[in-house]
Short mmCIF file of C-alpha atoms in Angstrom, two decimals:
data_model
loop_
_atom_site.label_atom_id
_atom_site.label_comp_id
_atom_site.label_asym_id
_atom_site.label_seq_id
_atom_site.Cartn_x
_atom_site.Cartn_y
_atom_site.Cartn_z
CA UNK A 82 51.34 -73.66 -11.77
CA UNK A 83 49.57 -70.62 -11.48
CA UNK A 84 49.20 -69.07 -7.71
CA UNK A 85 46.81 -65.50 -7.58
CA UNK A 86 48.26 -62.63 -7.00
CA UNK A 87 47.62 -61.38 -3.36
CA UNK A 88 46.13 -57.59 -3.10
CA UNK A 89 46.79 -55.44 0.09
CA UNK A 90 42.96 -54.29 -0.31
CA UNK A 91 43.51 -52.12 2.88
CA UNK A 92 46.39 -50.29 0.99
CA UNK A 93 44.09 -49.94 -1.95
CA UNK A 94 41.12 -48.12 -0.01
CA UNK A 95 43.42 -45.94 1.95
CA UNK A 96 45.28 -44.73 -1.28
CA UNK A 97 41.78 -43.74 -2.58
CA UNK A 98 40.72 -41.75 0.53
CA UNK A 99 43.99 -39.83 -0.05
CA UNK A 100 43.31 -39.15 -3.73
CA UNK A 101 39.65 -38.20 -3.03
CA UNK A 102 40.91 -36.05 0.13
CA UNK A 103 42.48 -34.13 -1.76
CA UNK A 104 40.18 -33.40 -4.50
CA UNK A 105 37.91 -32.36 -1.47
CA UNK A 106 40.65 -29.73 -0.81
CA UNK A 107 41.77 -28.18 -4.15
CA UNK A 108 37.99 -26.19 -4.96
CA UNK A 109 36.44 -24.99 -1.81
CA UNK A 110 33.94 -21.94 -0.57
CA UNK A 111 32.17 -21.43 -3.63
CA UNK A 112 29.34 -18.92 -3.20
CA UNK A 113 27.58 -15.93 -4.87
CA UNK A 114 26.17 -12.52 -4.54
CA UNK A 115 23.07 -12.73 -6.30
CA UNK A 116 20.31 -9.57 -5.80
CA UNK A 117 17.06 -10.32 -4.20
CA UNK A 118 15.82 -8.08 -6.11
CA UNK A 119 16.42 -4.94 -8.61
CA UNK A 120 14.52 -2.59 -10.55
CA UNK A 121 13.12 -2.77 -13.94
CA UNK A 122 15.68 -1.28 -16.44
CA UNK A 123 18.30 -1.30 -13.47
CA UNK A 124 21.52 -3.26 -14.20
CA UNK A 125 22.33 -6.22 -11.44
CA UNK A 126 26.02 -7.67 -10.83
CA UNK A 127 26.61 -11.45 -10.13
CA UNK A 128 29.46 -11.82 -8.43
CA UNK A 129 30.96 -15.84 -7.76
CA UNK A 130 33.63 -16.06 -5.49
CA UNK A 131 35.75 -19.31 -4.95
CA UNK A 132 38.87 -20.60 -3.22
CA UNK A 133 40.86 -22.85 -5.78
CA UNK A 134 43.72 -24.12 -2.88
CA UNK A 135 46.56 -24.08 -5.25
CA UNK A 136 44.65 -25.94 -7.80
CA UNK A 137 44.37 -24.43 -11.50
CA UNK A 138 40.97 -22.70 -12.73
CA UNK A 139 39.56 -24.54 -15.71
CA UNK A 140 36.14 -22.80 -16.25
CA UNK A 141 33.33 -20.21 -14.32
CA UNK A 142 30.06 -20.55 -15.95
CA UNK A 143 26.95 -18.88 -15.71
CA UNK A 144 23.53 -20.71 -15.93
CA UNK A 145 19.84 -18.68 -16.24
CA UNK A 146 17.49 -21.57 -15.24
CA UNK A 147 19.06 -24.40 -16.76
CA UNK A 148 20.42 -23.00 -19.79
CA UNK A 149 24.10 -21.06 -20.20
CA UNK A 150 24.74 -17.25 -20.94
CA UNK A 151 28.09 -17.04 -20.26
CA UNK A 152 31.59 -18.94 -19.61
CA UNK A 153 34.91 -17.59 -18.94
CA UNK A 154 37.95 -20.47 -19.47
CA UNK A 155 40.63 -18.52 -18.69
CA UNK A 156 43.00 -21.08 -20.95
CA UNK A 157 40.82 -20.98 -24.30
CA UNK A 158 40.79 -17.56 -26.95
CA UNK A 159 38.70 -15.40 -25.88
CA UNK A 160 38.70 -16.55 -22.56
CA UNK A 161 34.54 -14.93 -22.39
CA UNK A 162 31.78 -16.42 -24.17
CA UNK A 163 28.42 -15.57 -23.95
CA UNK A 164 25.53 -17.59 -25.12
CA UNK A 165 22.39 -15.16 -26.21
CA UNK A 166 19.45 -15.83 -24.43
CA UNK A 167 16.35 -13.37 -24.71
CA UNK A 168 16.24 -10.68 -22.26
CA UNK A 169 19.94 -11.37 -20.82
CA UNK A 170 22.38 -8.70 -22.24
CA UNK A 171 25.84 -8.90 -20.92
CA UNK A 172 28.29 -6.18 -20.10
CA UNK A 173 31.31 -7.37 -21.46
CA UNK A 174 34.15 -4.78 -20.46
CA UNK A 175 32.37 -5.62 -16.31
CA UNK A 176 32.21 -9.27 -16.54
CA UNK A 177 35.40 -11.87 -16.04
CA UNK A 178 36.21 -14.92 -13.90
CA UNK A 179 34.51 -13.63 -10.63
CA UNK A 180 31.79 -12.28 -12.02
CA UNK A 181 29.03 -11.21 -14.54
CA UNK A 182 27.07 -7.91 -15.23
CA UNK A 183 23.51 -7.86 -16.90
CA UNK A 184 22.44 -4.45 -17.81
CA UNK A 185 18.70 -3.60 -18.53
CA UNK A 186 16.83 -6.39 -16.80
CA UNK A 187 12.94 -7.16 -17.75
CA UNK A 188 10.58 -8.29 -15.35
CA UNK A 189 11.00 -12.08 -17.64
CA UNK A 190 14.51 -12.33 -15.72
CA UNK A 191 13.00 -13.05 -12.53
CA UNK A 192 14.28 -16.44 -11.37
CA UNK A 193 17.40 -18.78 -10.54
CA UNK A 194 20.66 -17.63 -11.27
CA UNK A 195 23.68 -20.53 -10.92
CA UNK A 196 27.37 -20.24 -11.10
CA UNK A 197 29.20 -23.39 -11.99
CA UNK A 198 33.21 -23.41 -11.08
CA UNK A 199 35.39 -26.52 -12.70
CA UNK A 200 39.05 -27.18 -11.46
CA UNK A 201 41.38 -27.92 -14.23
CA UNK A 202 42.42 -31.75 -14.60
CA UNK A 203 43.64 -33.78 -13.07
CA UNK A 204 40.87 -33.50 -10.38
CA UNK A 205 37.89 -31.88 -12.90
CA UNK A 206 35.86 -31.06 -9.42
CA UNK A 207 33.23 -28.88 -9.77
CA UNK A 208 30.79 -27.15 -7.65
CA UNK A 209 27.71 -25.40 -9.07
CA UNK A 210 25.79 -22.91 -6.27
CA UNK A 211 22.41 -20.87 -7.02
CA UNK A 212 20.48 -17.32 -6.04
CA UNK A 213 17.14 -16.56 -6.67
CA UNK A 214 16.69 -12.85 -8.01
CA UNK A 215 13.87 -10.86 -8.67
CA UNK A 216 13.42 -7.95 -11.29
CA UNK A 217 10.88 -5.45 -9.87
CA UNK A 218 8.15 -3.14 -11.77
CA UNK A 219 7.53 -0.53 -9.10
CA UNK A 220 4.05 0.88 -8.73
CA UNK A 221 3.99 4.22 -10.39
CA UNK A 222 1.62 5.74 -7.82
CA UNK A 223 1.29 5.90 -3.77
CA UNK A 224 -0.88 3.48 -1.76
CA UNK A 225 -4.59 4.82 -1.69
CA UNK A 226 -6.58 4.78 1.15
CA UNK A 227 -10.91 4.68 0.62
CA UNK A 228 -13.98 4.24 2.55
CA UNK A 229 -12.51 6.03 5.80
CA UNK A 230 -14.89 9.07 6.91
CA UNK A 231 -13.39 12.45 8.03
CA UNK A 232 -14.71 12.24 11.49
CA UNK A 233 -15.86 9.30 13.73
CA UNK A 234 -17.16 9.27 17.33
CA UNK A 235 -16.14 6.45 20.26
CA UNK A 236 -17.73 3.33 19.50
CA UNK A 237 -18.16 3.93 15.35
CA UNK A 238 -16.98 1.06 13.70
CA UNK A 239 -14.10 2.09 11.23
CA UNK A 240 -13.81 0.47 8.10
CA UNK A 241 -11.85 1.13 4.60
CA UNK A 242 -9.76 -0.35 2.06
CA UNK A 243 -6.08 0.32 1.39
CA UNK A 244 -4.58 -0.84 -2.41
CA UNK A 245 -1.83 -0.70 -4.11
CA UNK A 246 -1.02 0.63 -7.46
CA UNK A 247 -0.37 -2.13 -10.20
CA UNK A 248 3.15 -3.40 -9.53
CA UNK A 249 5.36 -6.73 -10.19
CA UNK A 250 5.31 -8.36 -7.98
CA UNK A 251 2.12 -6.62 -6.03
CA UNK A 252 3.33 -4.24 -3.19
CA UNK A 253 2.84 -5.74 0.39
CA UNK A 254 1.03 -3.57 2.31
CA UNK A 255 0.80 -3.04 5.99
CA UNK A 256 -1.98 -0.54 8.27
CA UNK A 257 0.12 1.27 11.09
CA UNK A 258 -2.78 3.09 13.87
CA UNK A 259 -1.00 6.35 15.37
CA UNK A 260 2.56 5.37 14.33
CA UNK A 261 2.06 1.24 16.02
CA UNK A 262 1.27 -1.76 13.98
CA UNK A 263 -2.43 -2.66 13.40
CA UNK A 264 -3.15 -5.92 14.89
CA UNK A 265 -3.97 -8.99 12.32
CA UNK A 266 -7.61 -8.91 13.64
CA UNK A 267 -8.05 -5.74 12.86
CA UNK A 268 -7.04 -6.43 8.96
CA UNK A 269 -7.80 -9.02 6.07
CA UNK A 270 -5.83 -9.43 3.09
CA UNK A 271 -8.29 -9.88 -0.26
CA UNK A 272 -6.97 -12.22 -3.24
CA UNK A 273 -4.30 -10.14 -5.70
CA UNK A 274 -6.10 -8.30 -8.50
CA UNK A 275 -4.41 -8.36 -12.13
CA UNK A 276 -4.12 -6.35 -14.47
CA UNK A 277 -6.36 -6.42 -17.46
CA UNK A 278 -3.91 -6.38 -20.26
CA UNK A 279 -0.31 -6.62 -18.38
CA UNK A 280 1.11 -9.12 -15.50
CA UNK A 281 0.99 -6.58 -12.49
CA UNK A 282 -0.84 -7.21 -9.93
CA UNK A 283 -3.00 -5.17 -7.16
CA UNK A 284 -3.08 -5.81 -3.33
CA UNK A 285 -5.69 -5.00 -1.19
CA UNK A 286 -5.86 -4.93 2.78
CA UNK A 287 -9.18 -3.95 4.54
CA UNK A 288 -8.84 -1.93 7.82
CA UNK A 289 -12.39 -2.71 10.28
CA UNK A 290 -12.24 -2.09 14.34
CA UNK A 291 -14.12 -0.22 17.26
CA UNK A 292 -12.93 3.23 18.14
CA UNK A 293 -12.33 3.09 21.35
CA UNK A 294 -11.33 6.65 23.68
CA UNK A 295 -8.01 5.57 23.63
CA UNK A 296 -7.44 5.73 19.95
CA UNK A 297 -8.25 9.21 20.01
CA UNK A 298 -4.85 11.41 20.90
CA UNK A 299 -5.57 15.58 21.51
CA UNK A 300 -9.33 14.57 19.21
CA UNK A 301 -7.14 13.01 16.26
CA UNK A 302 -6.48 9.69 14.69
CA UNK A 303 -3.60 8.45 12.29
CA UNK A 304 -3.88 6.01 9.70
CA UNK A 305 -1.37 4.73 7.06
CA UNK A 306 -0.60 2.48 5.07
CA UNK A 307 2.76 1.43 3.84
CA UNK A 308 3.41 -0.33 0.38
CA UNK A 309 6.97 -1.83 0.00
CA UNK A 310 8.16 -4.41 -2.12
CA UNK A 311 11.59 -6.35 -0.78
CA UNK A 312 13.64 -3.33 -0.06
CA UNK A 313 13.88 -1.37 -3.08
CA UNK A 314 10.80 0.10 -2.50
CA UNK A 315 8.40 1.60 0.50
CA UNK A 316 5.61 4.37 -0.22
CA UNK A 317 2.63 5.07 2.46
CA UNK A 318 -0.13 6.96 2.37
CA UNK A 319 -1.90 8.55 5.66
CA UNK A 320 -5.06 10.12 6.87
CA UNK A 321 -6.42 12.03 9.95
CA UNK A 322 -9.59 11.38 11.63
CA UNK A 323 -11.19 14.22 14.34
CA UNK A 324 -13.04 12.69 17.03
CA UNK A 325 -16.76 14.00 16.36
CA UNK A 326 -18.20 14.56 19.90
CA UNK A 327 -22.16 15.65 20.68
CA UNK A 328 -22.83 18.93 19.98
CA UNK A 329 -24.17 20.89 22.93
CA UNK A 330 -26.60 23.80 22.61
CA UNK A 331 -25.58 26.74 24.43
CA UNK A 332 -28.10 29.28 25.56
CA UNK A 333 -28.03 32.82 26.99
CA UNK A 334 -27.92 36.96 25.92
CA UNK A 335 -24.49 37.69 25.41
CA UNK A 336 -24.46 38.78 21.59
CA UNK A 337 -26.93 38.60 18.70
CA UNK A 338 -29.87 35.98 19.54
CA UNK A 339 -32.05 36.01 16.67
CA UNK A 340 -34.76 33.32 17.92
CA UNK A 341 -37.69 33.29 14.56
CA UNK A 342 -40.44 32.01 13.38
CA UNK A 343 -41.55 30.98 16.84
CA UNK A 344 -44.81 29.82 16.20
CA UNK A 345 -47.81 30.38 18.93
CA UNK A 346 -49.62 27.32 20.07
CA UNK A 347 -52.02 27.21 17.32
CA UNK A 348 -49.68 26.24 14.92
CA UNK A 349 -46.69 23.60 15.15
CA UNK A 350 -43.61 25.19 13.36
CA UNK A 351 -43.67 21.69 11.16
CA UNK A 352 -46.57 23.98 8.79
CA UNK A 353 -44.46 26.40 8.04
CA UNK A 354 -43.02 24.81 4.80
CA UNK A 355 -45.75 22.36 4.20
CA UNK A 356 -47.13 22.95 0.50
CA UNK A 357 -50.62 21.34 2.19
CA UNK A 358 -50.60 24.05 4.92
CA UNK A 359 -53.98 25.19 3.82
CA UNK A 360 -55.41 21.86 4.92
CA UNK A 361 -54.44 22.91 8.38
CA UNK A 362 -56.03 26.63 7.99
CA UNK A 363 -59.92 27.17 9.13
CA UNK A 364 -62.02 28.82 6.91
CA UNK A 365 -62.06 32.14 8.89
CA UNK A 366 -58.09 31.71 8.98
CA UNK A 367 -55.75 31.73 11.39
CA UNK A 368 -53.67 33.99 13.75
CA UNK A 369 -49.68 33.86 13.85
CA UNK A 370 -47.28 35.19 15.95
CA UNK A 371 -43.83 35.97 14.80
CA UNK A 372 -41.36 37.20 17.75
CA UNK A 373 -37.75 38.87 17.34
CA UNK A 374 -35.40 38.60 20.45
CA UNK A 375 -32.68 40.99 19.21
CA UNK A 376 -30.13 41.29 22.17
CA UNK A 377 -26.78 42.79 22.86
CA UNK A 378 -24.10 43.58 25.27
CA UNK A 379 -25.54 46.63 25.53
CA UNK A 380 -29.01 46.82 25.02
CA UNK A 381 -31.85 44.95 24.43
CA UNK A 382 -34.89 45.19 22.06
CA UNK A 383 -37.98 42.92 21.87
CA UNK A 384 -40.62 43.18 19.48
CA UNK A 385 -43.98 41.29 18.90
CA UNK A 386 -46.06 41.53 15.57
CA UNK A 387 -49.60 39.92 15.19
CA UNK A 388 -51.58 39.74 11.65
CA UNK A 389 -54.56 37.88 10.92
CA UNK A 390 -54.02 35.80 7.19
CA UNK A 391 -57.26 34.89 5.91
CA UNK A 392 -57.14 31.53 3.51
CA UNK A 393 -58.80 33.84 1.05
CA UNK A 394 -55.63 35.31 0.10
CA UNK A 395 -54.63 33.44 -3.12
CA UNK A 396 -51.01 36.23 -3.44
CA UNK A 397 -50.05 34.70 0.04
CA UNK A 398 -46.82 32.28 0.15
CA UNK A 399 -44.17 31.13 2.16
CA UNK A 400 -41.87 33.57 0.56
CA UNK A 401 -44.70 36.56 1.27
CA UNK A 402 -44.21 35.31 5.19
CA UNK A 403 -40.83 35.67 5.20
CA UNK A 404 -40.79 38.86 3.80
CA UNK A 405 -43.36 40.27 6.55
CA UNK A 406 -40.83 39.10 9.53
CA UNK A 407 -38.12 40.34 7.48
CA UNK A 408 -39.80 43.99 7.42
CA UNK A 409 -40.97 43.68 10.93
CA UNK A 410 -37.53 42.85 12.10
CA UNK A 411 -36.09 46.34 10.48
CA UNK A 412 -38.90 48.20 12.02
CA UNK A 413 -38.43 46.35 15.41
CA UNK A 414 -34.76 47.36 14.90
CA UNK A 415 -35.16 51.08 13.93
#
């Protein structure tokens, strides 16, 4: 008679925890050095480190996306093979089990880099760990700065642009106001211009706020803007605004006062120019005064001219007028 054989299940499950504890063990701490970012042309090293606990290495691989560019199995002949892939070129005398060197990146390598470790059998475990790098095309030029007068007064309202040269990716960009950090309400951020036949791209930020006294430091105000792009690059440009205050006339003898073409209360000095003058001059004419204050430290002259100018005289100008002070003045001053 057949009787079924009796299973110690419990002995069973624990015998599997062991065997799967211990795979846990054998390939541990893999992780990898992958660039944020490098430069266009640059060369970037991916390094994959990993602790193997006694157990044997059977293969590092290197994935680009999903696809393979290069494996190392230490056991096979060669141990390196790399898989072409375009844009990915592969410094072989660099690269080895811990880690693989790309020379001359293009901007089309941007993305997710992976490193794949396998333990040898009887275990087989593998552990597969990613980086995101990103290859730069710096901006050939500073920051520019536009729209931002020379001179502002309190209360103006300041407003200008600040862009970027064409970069990949675009350069952030950032306003400092005399060396501190503009505040966000004081900026906006416009969409990312492209370029017209090439990916880069253009950033622009917009500066706009009241001066207020305090902005002014000794009459001056600083302005830049900083481009950077992760931390490979950082450009700025500045500018310097003088505080423009109201001009104030000053008044008194000290030096040479010339005070012309006063004109005499039959005349407002808006005539003097006017190419319709004669529409202003009776027919028997008109009298003008012309008056030189010529003073000095040391002396003082004043001299007074009168002439009649009939509208009769077709040879008379504005040019003949100011030749008649002119002459009076070096007489008055002889």
């Amino acid at each position: 008679m057949w009787h079924p054989k009796v299973v110690d299940l419990q002995s069973s499950i624990l015998c599997l925890l062991i065997a799967a504890a211990g795979f846990g063990v054998a390939l541990r701490d893999v992780r990898v050095t992958i660039p944020v970012a490098v430069k266009k042309g640059d060369n970037a090293n991916l390094i994959c480190n990993y602790d193997m606990e006694g157990d044997i290495l059977y293969s590092v691989k290197w994935y680009k996306g999903r696809r393979e560019f290069y494996r190392y199995t230490p056991k096979e002949n060669p141990a390196m093979k790399i898989f072409p892939q375009p844009g990915i070129s592969v410094e072989r005398t660099l690269s080895n089990e811990s880690q693989v060197v790309l020379t001359a990146l293009d901007t089309s390598m941007s993305g997710k880099f992976s490193c794949e470790v396998s333990a040898d059998a009887p275990s087989f475990h593998t552990i597969i760990v990613s980086g995101d790098m990103e290859i730069v095309e710096l901006p050939e030029k500073r920051p520019s700065i536009t729209g931002i007068h020379s001179r502002y007064r309190v209360g103006d309202m300041l407003r200008g642009n600040c862009s970027s040269h064409f970069s990949k990716p675009a350069a952030n960009l950032t306003w400092t106001i005399n060396e501190l950090p503009a505040s966000p309400l004081y900026t906006t951020e416009y969409k990312l211009m492209k370029g017209v036949n090439s990916n880069l791209e253009s950033s622009v930020v917009e500066l706009h706020f009241t001066i207020a006294p305090n902005h002014f430091l000794r009459g001056k105000l600083k302005l830049k803007c900083y481009a950077s792009i992760h931390n490979i690059y950082r450009s700025y440009m500045d500018k310097i605004i003088e505080q423009e205050t109201p001009r104030i006339l000053a008044t008194g003898t000290s030096g040479h006062n010339a005070n012309l073409f006063q004109n005499t209360p039959y005349e407002s000095s808006s005539n003097l120019d006017d190419p319709n003058r004669e529409n202003h001059i009776e027919s028997d004419g008109f009298v003008k005064r012309y008056q030189a204050d010529l003073s000095s430290s040391s002396s003082s002259l004043s001299t007074s001219a009168f002439f009649k100018v009939t509208k009769t005289d077709p040879t008379f100008s504005t040019k003949s007028n100011y030749l008649i002070i002119l002459v009076l003045i070096l007489c008055a001053g002889g």
